[in-house]
Short mmCIF file of C-alpha atoms in Angstrom, two decimals:
data_model
loop_
_atom_site.label_atom_id
_atom_site.label_comp_id
_atom_site.label_asym_id
_atom_site.label_seq_id
_atom_site.Cartn_x
_atom_site.Cartn_y
_atom_site.Cartn_z
CA UNK X 226 -7.36 8.90 -8.41
CA UNK X 227 -8.07 11.90 -10.63
CA UNK X 228 -4.75 11.32 -12.36
CA UNK X 229 -6.14 8.01 -13.59
CA UNK X 230 -9.49 9.34 -14.75
CA UNK X 231 -8.90 8.69 -18.45
CA UNK X 232 -9.73 5.18 -19.58
CA UNK X 233 -6.20 4.65 -20.91
CA UNK X 234 -4.65 5.58 -17.55
CA UNK X 235 -7.27 3.54 -15.68
CA UNK X 236 -6.43 0.50 -17.82
CA UNK X 237 -2.74 1.03 -17.12
CA UNK X 238 -3.46 1.25 -13.40
CA UNK X 239 -5.47 -2.00 -13.56
CA UNK X 240 -2.54 -3.67 -15.34
CA UNK X 241 -0.09 -2.48 -12.67
CA UNK X 242 -2.36 -3.71 -9.86
CA UNK X 243 -2.81 -7.10 -11.57
CA UNK X 244 0.96 -7.38 -11.99
CA UNK X 245 1.54 -6.56 -8.32
CA UNK X 246 -1.01 -9.20 -7.30
CA UNK X 247 0.54 -11.84 -9.57
CA UNK X 248 3.97 -11.18 -8.08
CA UNK X 249 2.67 -11.38 -4.51
CA UNK X 250 3.11 -7.74 -3.58
CA UNK X 251 -0.62 -7.31 -3.02
CA UNK X 252 -2.28 -10.18 -1.21
CA UNK X 253 -5.49 -9.57 0.74
CA UNK X 254 -5.31 -12.90 2.55
CA UNK X 255 -1.84 -12.11 3.89
CA UNK X 256 -2.99 -8.63 4.86
CA UNK X 257 -5.96 -10.05 6.80
CA UNK X 258 -3.64 -12.40 8.67
CA UNK X 259 -1.17 -9.63 9.54
CA UNK X 260 -3.94 -7.25 10.59
CA UNK X 261 -5.63 -9.82 12.83
CA UNK X 262 -2.29 -10.66 14.45
CA UNK X 263 -1.71 -6.96 15.12
CA UNK X 264 -5.21 -6.56 16.57
CA UNK X 265 -4.60 -9.52 18.84
CA UNK X 266 -1.23 -8.19 19.99
CA UNK X 267 -2.28 -4.68 20.96
CA UNK X 268 -6.04 -4.60 21.61
CA UNK X 269 -8.89 -6.31 23.38
CA UNK X 270 -11.18 -6.26 20.38
CA UNK X 271 -14.13 -8.53 19.87
CA UNK X 272 -14.16 -10.58 16.69
CA UNK X 273 -16.96 -8.38 15.38
CA UNK X 274 -14.82 -5.28 15.92
CA UNK X 275 -11.94 -6.93 14.07
CA UNK X 276 -14.17 -7.82 11.15
CA UNK X 277 -15.59 -4.31 11.00
CA UNK X 278 -12.08 -2.84 10.88
CA UNK X 279 -11.19 -5.18 8.01
CA UNK X 280 -14.41 -4.41 6.14
CA UNK X 281 -13.69 -0.69 6.55
CA UNK X 282 -10.42 -1.26 4.68
CA UNK X 283 -12.46 -2.49 1.72
CA UNK X 284 -11.36 -6.11 1.96
CA UNK X 285 -13.45 -8.80 0.35
CA UNK X 286 -16.11 -10.01 2.79
CA UNK X 287 -15.69 -13.63 1.68
CA UNK X 288 -11.92 -13.57 2.29
CA UNK X 289 -12.42 -12.10 5.72
CA UNK X 290 -15.17 -14.56 6.67
CA UNK X 291 -13.11 -17.50 5.38
CA UNK X 292 -10.12 -16.42 7.46
CA UNK X 293 -12.28 -16.20 10.59
CA UNK X 294 -13.82 -19.62 9.88
CA UNK X 295 -10.41 -21.24 9.29
CA UNK X 296 -9.04 -19.78 12.54
CA UNK X 297 -12.26 -20.02 14.54
CA UNK X 298 -10.92 -21.94 17.53
CA UNK X 299 -7.88 -19.69 18.02
CA UNK X 300 -9.90 -16.50 17.57
CA UNK X 301 -12.66 -17.59 19.94
CA UNK X 302 -10.04 -18.37 22.59
CA UNK X 303 -8.55 -14.91 22.05
CA UNK X 304 -11.99 -13.28 22.36
CA UNK X 305 -12.72 -15.17 25.58
CA UNK X 306 -9.39 -14.11 27.09
CA UNK X 307 -10.07 -10.50 26.11
CA UNK X 308 -13.51 -10.60 27.70
CA UNK X 309 -11.94 -11.93 30.91
CA UNK X 310 -9.33 -9.13 30.89
CA UNK X 311 -12.04 -6.50 30.48
CA UNK X 312 -14.15 -8.04 33.27
CA UNK X 313 -11.23 -8.15 35.71
CA UNK X 314 -10.23 -4.57 34.87
CA UNK X 315 -13.77 -3.15 35.07
CA UNK X 316 -14.92 -5.11 38.17
CA UNK X 317 -13.32 -2.51 40.39
CA UNK X 318 -15.58 0.30 39.24
CA UNK X 319 -18.65 -1.25 37.57
CA UNK X 320 -21.40 -3.70 38.44
CA UNK X 321 -21.72 -6.96 36.55
CA UNK X 322 -24.70 -5.78 34.47
CA UNK X 323 -22.80 -2.66 33.36
CA UNK X 324 -19.77 -4.73 32.36
CA UNK X 325 -21.97 -7.15 30.43
CA UNK X 326 -23.61 -4.23 28.59
CA UNK X 327 -20.19 -2.74 27.83
CA UNK X 328 -18.90 -6.02 26.41
CA UNK X 329 -22.07 -6.59 24.41
CA UNK X 330 -21.79 -3.10 22.88
CA UNK X 331 -18.22 -3.90 21.89
CA UNK X 332 -19.46 -6.92 19.97
CA UNK X 333 -18.78 -9.76 22.36
CA UNK X 334 -21.45 -12.46 22.04
CA UNK X 335 -23.45 -13.19 25.17
CA UNK X 336 -22.19 -16.79 25.21
CA UNK X 337 -18.60 -15.51 25.39
CA UNK X 338 -19.48 -13.09 28.18
CA UNK X 339 -21.18 -15.85 30.21
CA UNK X 340 -18.26 -18.22 29.72
CA UNK X 341 -15.76 -15.52 30.71
CA UNK X 342 -17.64 -14.91 33.96
CA UNK X 343 -17.83 -18.65 34.63
CA UNK X 344 -14.08 -19.02 34.21
CA UNK X 345 -13.30 -16.03 36.43
CA UNK X 346 -15.59 -17.03 39.30
#
């Protein structure tokens, strides 16, 4: 970023970024969608963990929240399935209270944890 420290270079950089956005090369909404799909494919993340990863990338909070609202049903189903996977995997070595604490620390809401246990039992 030091290369763009002069106001003239900074203005040029802003123009390039605006041009890339206009031509669809930079699109935060598409990035959020791709990132969430990748998270869902390879991890058992809670929705809160996903959001935190997206916020850490510097994405607009409103865009991220809107995406999660628009895909709420699908994402909640994913989160429930992930909670069930974790419960089944951890049941061998941990007590129920320890698993619940683990899931809660990972950002799973207590309602999701309860429902996951109900569906497993």
